[in-house]
């Protein structure tokens, strides 16, 4: 029976953070955690300076440079003078405004959405924002996390609050189970293929069902990370035992008695059984195949056994022209120039293990010009090295780099040249995303690794 | 921020879905630490034939004369007309800054990506969502004339074209008011300073581990 008191997880977190409910539908929402990176923050700090304001609560803000920094020879500093100014500006702003930071050479530096959970800064039930759309990642921990623009960055710094309108809620149930070798990345690409890149506009999406329960925290982060690619600002997953175990003993998680008290709270962070959503979508886990995007939007996607749709020539002529592909071409026949394993979607230890598993005792194909692995953070890099994964990648012909956004958006030196085609574990295949004229195909780490060995897309099993 | 006023302007049709923020302003320009000067790089990869770099002399670049915003009279446009999911992708407010800096005051589209939509209001840009039928009508009108102009009146929430054809649009009253008054949102929020402080105190009692 419908129960008026039943609440979705989204509404629970919203209600517990609502400072002031305005009649106009816009609420003043308290923000617990604010992540900052070098690209979207300088103008916000400048705004504070001009209006002579200070951060409301310094301990809530954590900054890290990740977008612009080099992924090799970091001891030599940043070669590009404009990138250097931006990273230096972040450093100065953090010092002047008393903001916590992980500097470029800090051993725990990494991509902002990787290090938040890894350090235990992302805690269930929090509201978390960052001037970055992939803030949705943190929703994997039962947090309400979403990306904001620079004006809002300044607003959060100055007031610890944001003026926001409650979104509609969508529940995506993934039932059954994933087939062998199918990953969270394949699943989220499949979902985006189903609901479209505008499918989630105006919604926050909660993911549930047996498949989500069975996923690791890493996999759940991959799902929530790409929720923004489905048009939804926030993705959410209920807290369970895996969430709690993941957070135990991290650098910033509460210790001892506080942890137990916190866990009591965290356990309540799920949608009530009778809660109603504005929209419910059901997906069969068993239907998901290894996925590959073929166009310039993540919704232009098919599976490894598929071909470029015949009707694509009519519907998406400019996407096909940009990608240099023709309708009917088999995905398996697409040859690659570069391989990128990294980004806040897929650069966690589990991703690196999955890729290493495929390339172990193999060599990348001669036709591949560059294959690179960019771990998401310092701790992930060290962990992988302890497990010998770096050796596996290096002897297969991959480059083993330092953590950062790298070729996910090519703001540093890592990029595609015009016309080059890349199998990438990142999240966006937009025109020019990985370098002007570059052609991106989004895949899972295992699929990227298999493509590196074969020189073209192939099933993980035949790699 | 300046108060939003009724204006009349040239409409540039960009009949495409999913125009993303990477297309609106490519990443190399995000390295700037300033809020201004992005207009010359709006739609950079469509507007120019060479690979643009920050700090370049733009008058010396190879212009793509086929791109609509490079053609007269569209280089003077102040209204964009587009498809579905405009502004999808990254949260970069630089996209809104570039659009404003170019001289665009309003974007009419079938739908908008949420973060971009919000960013518009912070920068004096009015995003108008219309249904497919209205968008198609406007696209047809636009194709008939060499210079299609319309008046956008936010107060009455109406678009006026061809002298007296009208389309009404919806907008949230709060966001409408913010644009009309050119509100300083931070200043406004800080008027609730005491409310925030007392909320924070209770919040800290309840969830002390959020405050470590
Ligand atoms: S890895 Fe890519 S998507 Fe993630 S924060 Fe960096 S640039 Fe954005």
mmCIF file of C-alpha atoms in Angstrom, chain A residues 180-428:
data_model
loop_
_atom_site.group_PDB
_atom_site.id
_atom_site.type_symbol
_atom_site.label_atom_id
_atom_site.label_comp_id
_atom_site.label_asym_id
_atom_site.label_seq_id
_atom_site.Cartn_x
_atom_site.Cartn_y
_atom_site.Cartn_z
ATOM 1 C CA UNK A 180 30.472 -13.560 -17.258
ATOM 2 C CA UNK A 181 32.915 -10.800 -18.084
ATOM 3 C CA UNK A 182 30.215 -8.114 -18.333
ATOM 4 C CA UNK A 183 31.122 -5.089 -16.256
ATOM 5 C CA UNK A 184 29.467 -2.046 -14.722
ATOM 6 C CA UNK A 185 30.717 -0.006 -17.698
ATOM 7 C CA UNK A 186 28.871 -2.232 -20.161
ATOM 8 C CA UNK A 187 25.769 -1.952 -18.008
ATOM 9 C CA UNK A 188 25.739 1.843 -17.822
ATOM 10 C CA UNK A 189 26.424 2.170 -21.560
ATOM 11 C CA UNK A 190 23.566 -0.243 -22.162
ATOM 12 C CA UNK A 191 21.265 1.829 -19.927
ATOM 13 C CA UNK A 192 22.224 5.055 -21.717
ATOM 14 C CA UNK A 193 21.544 3.307 -25.021
ATOM 15 C CA UNK A 194 18.080 2.453 -23.717
ATOM 16 C CA UNK A 195 16.975 5.720 -22.110
ATOM 17 C CA UNK A 196 19.074 8.140 -24.176
ATOM 18 C CA UNK A 197 21.385 10.952 -23.137
ATOM 19 C CA UNK A 198 18.404 13.187 -22.365
ATOM 20 C CA UNK A 199 16.449 10.381 -20.683
ATOM 21 C CA UNK A 200 17.395 11.507 -17.201
ATOM 22 C CA UNK A 201 16.964 15.273 -17.679
ATOM 23 C CA UNK A 202 15.297 16.705 -14.598
ATOM 24 C CA UNK A 203 15.651 13.473 -12.627
ATOM 25 C CA UNK A 204 17.928 12.004 -10.054
ATOM 26 C CA UNK A 205 18.310 8.305 -10.723
ATOM 27 C CA UNK A 206 18.486 5.625 -8.058
ATOM 28 C CA UNK A 207 19.903 2.301 -9.211
ATOM 29 C CA UNK A 208 18.666 -0.859 -7.560
ATOM 30 C CA UNK A 209 17.987 -4.528 -8.104
ATOM 31 C CA UNK A 210 20.000 -7.708 -7.801
ATOM 32 C CA UNK A 211 22.687 -6.640 -10.249
ATOM 33 C CA UNK A 212 23.500 -3.463 -8.315
ATOM 34 C CA UNK A 213 23.585 -5.366 -5.033
ATOM 35 C CA UNK A 214 26.079 -7.776 -6.537
ATOM 36 C CA UNK A 215 28.363 -5.026 -7.860
ATOM 37 C CA UNK A 216 31.493 -3.956 -5.993
ATOM 38 C CA UNK A 217 31.790 -0.352 -4.787
ATOM 39 C CA UNK A 218 34.107 0.270 -7.753
ATOM 40 C CA UNK A 219 31.422 -0.933 -10.147
ATOM 41 C CA UNK A 220 28.768 1.150 -8.420
ATOM 42 C CA UNK A 221 30.951 4.236 -8.765
ATOM 43 C CA UNK A 222 31.274 3.562 -12.498
ATOM 44 C CA UNK A 223 27.482 3.419 -12.771
ATOM 45 C CA UNK A 224 26.849 6.627 -10.817
ATOM 46 C CA UNK A 225 29.742 8.361 -12.569
ATOM 47 C CA UNK A 226 28.050 8.043 -15.956
ATOM 48 C CA UNK A 227 24.571 8.919 -14.717
ATOM 49 C CA UNK A 228 25.299 12.432 -15.938
ATOM 50 C CA UNK A 229 25.717 10.992 -19.431
ATOM 51 C CA UNK A 230 22.111 9.834 -19.154
ATOM 52 C CA UNK A 231 21.136 13.444 -18.450
ATOM 53 C CA UNK A 232 20.581 13.057 -14.702
ATOM 54 C CA UNK A 233 22.522 15.292 -12.388
ATOM 55 C CA UNK A 234 22.700 12.740 -9.585
ATOM 56 C CA UNK A 235 22.873 8.960 -9.351
ATOM 57 C CA UNK A 236 22.169 7.148 -6.099
ATOM 58 C CA UNK A 237 22.697 3.688 -4.693
ATOM 59 C CA UNK A 238 21.488 2.559 -1.276
ATOM 60 C CA UNK A 239 23.973 1.840 1.492
ATOM 61 C CA UNK A 240 24.635 -1.807 2.305
ATOM 62 C CA UNK A 241 27.336 -3.920 3.924
ATOM 63 C CA UNK A 242 29.706 -3.331 1.007
ATOM 64 C CA UNK A 243 29.482 0.430 1.401
ATOM 65 C CA UNK A 244 30.287 0.189 5.084
ATOM 66 C CA UNK A 245 33.188 -2.223 4.618
ATOM 67 C CA UNK A 246 34.654 -0.061 1.872
ATOM 68 C CA UNK A 247 34.724 2.931 4.217
ATOM 69 C CA UNK A 248 36.152 1.214 7.281
ATOM 70 C CA UNK A 249 39.625 2.500 8.231
ATOM 71 C CA UNK A 250 40.024 5.052 5.436
ATOM 72 C CA UNK A 251 42.071 8.167 6.249
ATOM 73 C CA UNK A 252 39.097 10.420 6.929
ATOM 74 C CA UNK A 253 36.347 8.009 7.939
ATOM 75 C CA UNK A 254 35.155 8.346 11.532
ATOM 76 C CA UNK A 255 37.020 6.101 13.944
ATOM 77 C CA UNK A 256 35.837 3.654 16.612
ATOM 78 C CA UNK A 257 32.703 4.685 18.493
ATOM 79 C CA UNK A 258 31.951 7.382 15.956
ATOM 80 C CA UNK A 259 32.116 4.792 13.216
ATOM 81 C CA UNK A 260 29.537 2.595 14.925
ATOM 82 C CA UNK A 261 27.242 5.544 15.457
ATOM 83 C CA UNK A 262 27.711 6.592 11.859
ATOM 84 C CA UNK A 263 26.926 3.067 10.660
ATOM 85 C CA UNK A 264 23.612 3.198 12.491
ATOM 86 C CA UNK A 265 22.736 6.259 10.459
ATOM 87 C CA UNK A 266 24.095 4.867 7.206
ATOM 88 C CA UNK A 267 21.943 1.765 7.457
ATOM 89 C CA UNK A 268 18.854 3.929 7.142
ATOM 90 C CA UNK A 269 20.045 5.295 3.826
ATOM 91 C CA UNK A 270 17.862 3.449 1.389
ATOM 92 C CA UNK A 271 14.502 4.135 -0.172
ATOM 93 C CA UNK A 272 11.571 2.893 1.874
ATOM 94 C CA UNK A 273 9.887 -0.140 0.458
ATOM 95 C CA UNK A 274 6.728 1.687 -0.509
ATOM 96 C CA UNK A 275 8.381 4.840 -1.714
ATOM 97 C CA UNK A 276 7.076 6.090 -5.026
ATOM 98 C CA UNK A 277 9.271 7.273 -7.855
ATOM 99 C CA UNK A 278 8.184 9.519 -10.685
ATOM 100 C CA UNK A 279 9.459 6.940 -13.117
ATOM 101 C CA UNK A 280 10.577 3.316 -12.920
ATOM 102 C CA UNK A 281 12.647 1.526 -15.558
ATOM 103 C CA UNK A 282 13.356 -2.193 -15.507
ATOM 104 C CA UNK A 283 16.416 -3.705 -17.132
ATOM 105 C CA UNK A 284 17.368 -7.373 -17.461
ATOM 106 C CA UNK A 285 20.995 -7.834 -16.423
ATOM 107 C CA UNK A 286 21.313 -10.899 -18.623
ATOM 108 C CA UNK A 287 20.633 -8.818 -21.752
ATOM 109 C CA UNK A 288 23.787 -6.752 -21.380
ATOM 110 C CA UNK A 289 26.660 -7.530 -23.761
ATOM 111 C CA UNK A 290 30.123 -5.957 -23.994
ATOM 112 C CA UNK A 291 29.281 -2.472 -25.289
ATOM 113 C CA UNK A 292 31.085 -0.129 -27.697
ATOM 114 C CA UNK A 293 30.027 3.395 -28.683
ATOM 115 C CA UNK A 294 30.333 4.210 -32.378
ATOM 116 C CA UNK A 295 29.243 7.867 -32.506
ATOM 117 C CA UNK A 296 29.744 11.226 -30.830
ATOM 118 C CA UNK A 297 27.241 10.827 -28.014
ATOM 119 C CA UNK A 298 27.246 8.004 -25.443
ATOM 120 C CA UNK A 299 23.770 6.948 -26.578
ATOM 121 C CA UNK A 300 25.195 5.967 -29.963
ATOM 122 C CA UNK A 301 26.169 2.566 -28.687
ATOM 123 C CA UNK A 302 25.841 -1.079 -29.606
ATOM 124 C CA UNK A 303 27.384 -4.365 -28.515
ATOM 125 C CA UNK A 304 30.492 -6.118 -29.749
ATOM 126 C CA UNK A 305 28.463 -8.327 -32.075
ATOM 127 C CA UNK A 306 26.682 -5.337 -33.547
ATOM 128 C CA UNK A 307 27.250 -3.030 -36.498
ATOM 129 C CA UNK A 308 26.783 0.660 -37.083
ATOM 130 C CA UNK A 309 23.012 0.918 -37.521
ATOM 131 C CA UNK A 310 21.937 1.262 -41.140
ATOM 132 C CA UNK A 311 19.612 4.138 -40.294
ATOM 133 C CA UNK A 312 22.492 6.045 -38.661
ATOM 134 C CA UNK A 313 23.455 7.357 -42.091
ATOM 135 C CA UNK A 314 20.171 9.227 -42.215
ATOM 136 C CA UNK A 315 19.756 10.187 -38.562
ATOM 137 C CA UNK A 316 23.342 10.996 -37.596
ATOM 138 C CA UNK A 317 25.255 11.838 -40.776
ATOM 139 C CA UNK A 318 27.564 14.336 -39.096
ATOM 140 C CA UNK A 319 28.439 11.934 -36.274
ATOM 141 C CA UNK A 320 29.376 9.237 -38.779
ATOM 142 C CA UNK A 321 31.338 11.677 -40.865
ATOM 143 C CA UNK A 322 33.234 12.856 -37.808
ATOM 144 C CA UNK A 323 33.914 9.266 -36.744
ATOM 145 C CA UNK A 324 34.956 8.248 -40.268
ATOM 146 C CA UNK A 325 32.564 5.301 -40.238
ATOM 147 C CA UNK A 326 29.852 4.004 -42.533
ATOM 148 C CA UNK A 327 26.516 2.363 -41.708
ATOM 149 C CA UNK A 328 26.668 -1.410 -41.568
ATOM 150 C CA UNK A 329 30.325 -1.572 -40.535
ATOM 151 C CA UNK A 330 30.842 -4.328 -37.981
ATOM 152 C CA UNK A 331 32.126 -3.136 -34.613
ATOM 153 C CA UNK A 332 34.740 -5.907 -34.756
ATOM 154 C CA UNK A 333 36.143 -4.458 -37.971
ATOM 155 C CA UNK A 334 36.934 -1.077 -36.419
ATOM 156 C CA UNK A 335 40.703 -0.672 -36.100
ATOM 157 C CA UNK A 336 42.248 1.430 -33.347
ATOM 158 C CA UNK A 337 45.260 3.754 -33.138
ATOM 159 C CA UNK A 338 45.387 4.416 -29.422
ATOM 160 C CA UNK A 339 44.192 2.854 -26.188
ATOM 161 C CA UNK A 340 43.390 4.823 -23.047
ATOM 162 C CA UNK A 341 42.713 3.094 -19.747
ATOM 163 C CA UNK A 342 41.957 5.723 -17.142
ATOM 164 C CA UNK A 343 39.517 8.478 -16.012
ATOM 165 C CA UNK A 344 37.193 8.766 -13.026
ATOM 166 C CA UNK A 345 34.954 6.182 -14.691
ATOM 167 C CA UNK A 346 37.451 3.339 -14.915
ATOM 168 C CA UNK A 347 40.845 3.821 -13.291
ATOM 169 C CA UNK A 348 40.302 2.073 -9.979
ATOM 170 C CA UNK A 349 42.217 -1.007 -8.893
ATOM 171 C CA UNK A 350 39.497 -3.368 -10.065
ATOM 172 C CA UNK A 351 39.564 -1.793 -13.525
ATOM 173 C CA UNK A 352 43.330 -2.139 -13.755
ATOM 174 C CA UNK A 353 43.144 -5.759 -12.632
ATOM 175 C CA UNK A 354 40.538 -6.553 -15.274
ATOM 176 C CA UNK A 355 42.656 -4.997 -18.024
ATOM 177 C CA UNK A 356 45.876 -6.633 -16.775
ATOM 178 C CA UNK A 357 44.161 -10.010 -16.755
ATOM 179 C CA UNK A 358 43.565 -9.685 -20.501
ATOM 180 C CA UNK A 359 47.008 -8.444 -21.534
ATOM 181 C CA UNK A 360 49.008 -10.774 -19.301
ATOM 182 C CA UNK A 361 51.742 -12.507 -21.316
ATOM 183 C CA UNK A 362 50.564 -10.766 -24.478
ATOM 184 C CA UNK A 363 51.753 -7.842 -26.565
ATOM 185 C CA UNK A 364 49.749 -4.960 -27.872
ATOM 186 C CA UNK A 365 49.176 -5.116 -31.602
ATOM 187 C CA UNK A 366 51.827 -3.546 -33.831
ATOM 188 C CA UNK A 367 49.245 -1.227 -35.323
ATOM 189 C CA UNK A 368 48.600 0.482 -31.975
ATOM 190 C CA UNK A 369 50.585 3.739 -31.773
ATOM 191 C CA UNK A 370 50.107 4.312 -28.072
ATOM 192 C CA UNK A 371 48.465 2.401 -25.256
ATOM 193 C CA UNK A 372 48.450 4.014 -21.854
ATOM 194 C CA UNK A 373 47.268 3.182 -18.371
ATOM 195 C CA UNK A 374 46.648 6.139 -16.076
ATOM 196 C CA UNK A 375 45.756 5.041 -12.537
ATOM 197 C CA UNK A 376 43.155 7.207 -10.804
ATOM 198 C CA UNK A 377 45.242 8.084 -7.762
ATOM 199 C CA UNK A 378 48.563 7.659 -6.008
ATOM 200 C CA UNK A 379 47.263 4.892 -3.717
ATOM 201 C CA UNK A 380 45.801 2.994 -6.689
ATOM 202 C CA UNK A 381 49.101 3.260 -8.506
ATOM 203 C CA UNK A 382 51.018 1.936 -5.514
ATOM 204 C CA UNK A 383 48.547 -0.874 -4.964
ATOM 205 C CA UNK A 384 48.785 -1.911 -8.629
ATOM 206 C CA UNK A 385 52.566 -1.874 -8.415
ATOM 207 C CA UNK A 386 52.446 -4.047 -5.302
ATOM 208 C CA UNK A 387 50.370 -6.521 -7.254
ATOM 209 C CA UNK A 388 52.767 -6.413 -10.200
ATOM 210 C CA UNK A 389 50.190 -4.991 -12.595
ATOM 211 C CA UNK A 390 52.598 -2.317 -13.809
ATOM 212 C CA UNK A 391 54.980 -5.056 -14.971
ATOM 213 C CA UNK A 392 52.194 -6.777 -16.872
ATOM 214 C CA UNK A 393 51.209 -3.567 -18.634
ATOM 215 C CA UNK A 394 54.770 -2.504 -19.362
ATOM 216 C CA UNK A 395 55.795 -5.833 -20.809
ATOM 217 C CA UNK A 396 52.689 -5.832 -22.982
ATOM 218 C CA UNK A 397 53.766 -2.482 -24.399
ATOM 219 C CA UNK A 398 51.560 -0.110 -22.414
ATOM 220 C CA UNK A 399 52.820 3.080 -20.850
ATOM 221 C CA UNK A 400 52.350 3.296 -17.080
ATOM 222 C CA UNK A 401 51.606 6.873 -16.067
ATOM 223 C CA UNK A 402 51.000 9.094 -13.038
ATOM 224 C CA UNK A 403 47.441 9.813 -11.856
ATOM 225 C CA UNK A 404 45.249 12.517 -13.413
ATOM 226 C CA UNK A 405 42.438 13.109 -15.899
ATOM 227 C CA UNK A 406 44.844 12.770 -18.792
ATOM 228 C CA UNK A 407 43.326 11.785 -22.134
ATOM 229 C CA UNK A 408 39.795 11.703 -20.742
ATOM 230 C CA UNK A 409 39.621 15.345 -21.781
ATOM 231 C CA UNK A 410 43.098 16.075 -23.081
ATOM 232 C CA UNK A 411 43.800 19.292 -21.220
ATOM 233 C CA UNK A 412 47.347 18.137 -20.617
ATOM 234 C CA UNK A 413 49.774 16.743 -23.196
ATOM 235 C CA UNK A 414 47.939 13.399 -23.521
ATOM 236 C CA UNK A 415 45.667 13.602 -26.531
ATOM 237 C CA UNK A 416 44.575 12.207 -29.863
ATOM 238 C CA UNK A 417 45.737 13.748 -33.106
ATOM 239 C CA UNK A 418 43.153 14.582 -35.766
ATOM 240 C CA UNK A 419 41.672 11.414 -37.243
ATOM 241 C CA UNK A 420 43.157 9.081 -34.631
ATOM 242 C CA UNK A 421 40.834 6.445 -33.255
ATOM 243 C CA UNK A 422 40.888 5.443 -29.612
ATOM 244 C CA UNK A 423 39.355 2.739 -27.442
ATOM 245 C CA UNK A 424 38.854 4.637 -24.201
ATOM 246 C CA UNK A 425 37.545 3.688 -20.768
ATOM 247 C CA UNK A 426 36.452 7.288 -20.156
ATOM 248 C CA UNK A 427 32.921 8.658 -20.276
ATOM 249 C CA UNK A 428 32.510 11.069 -23.187
#
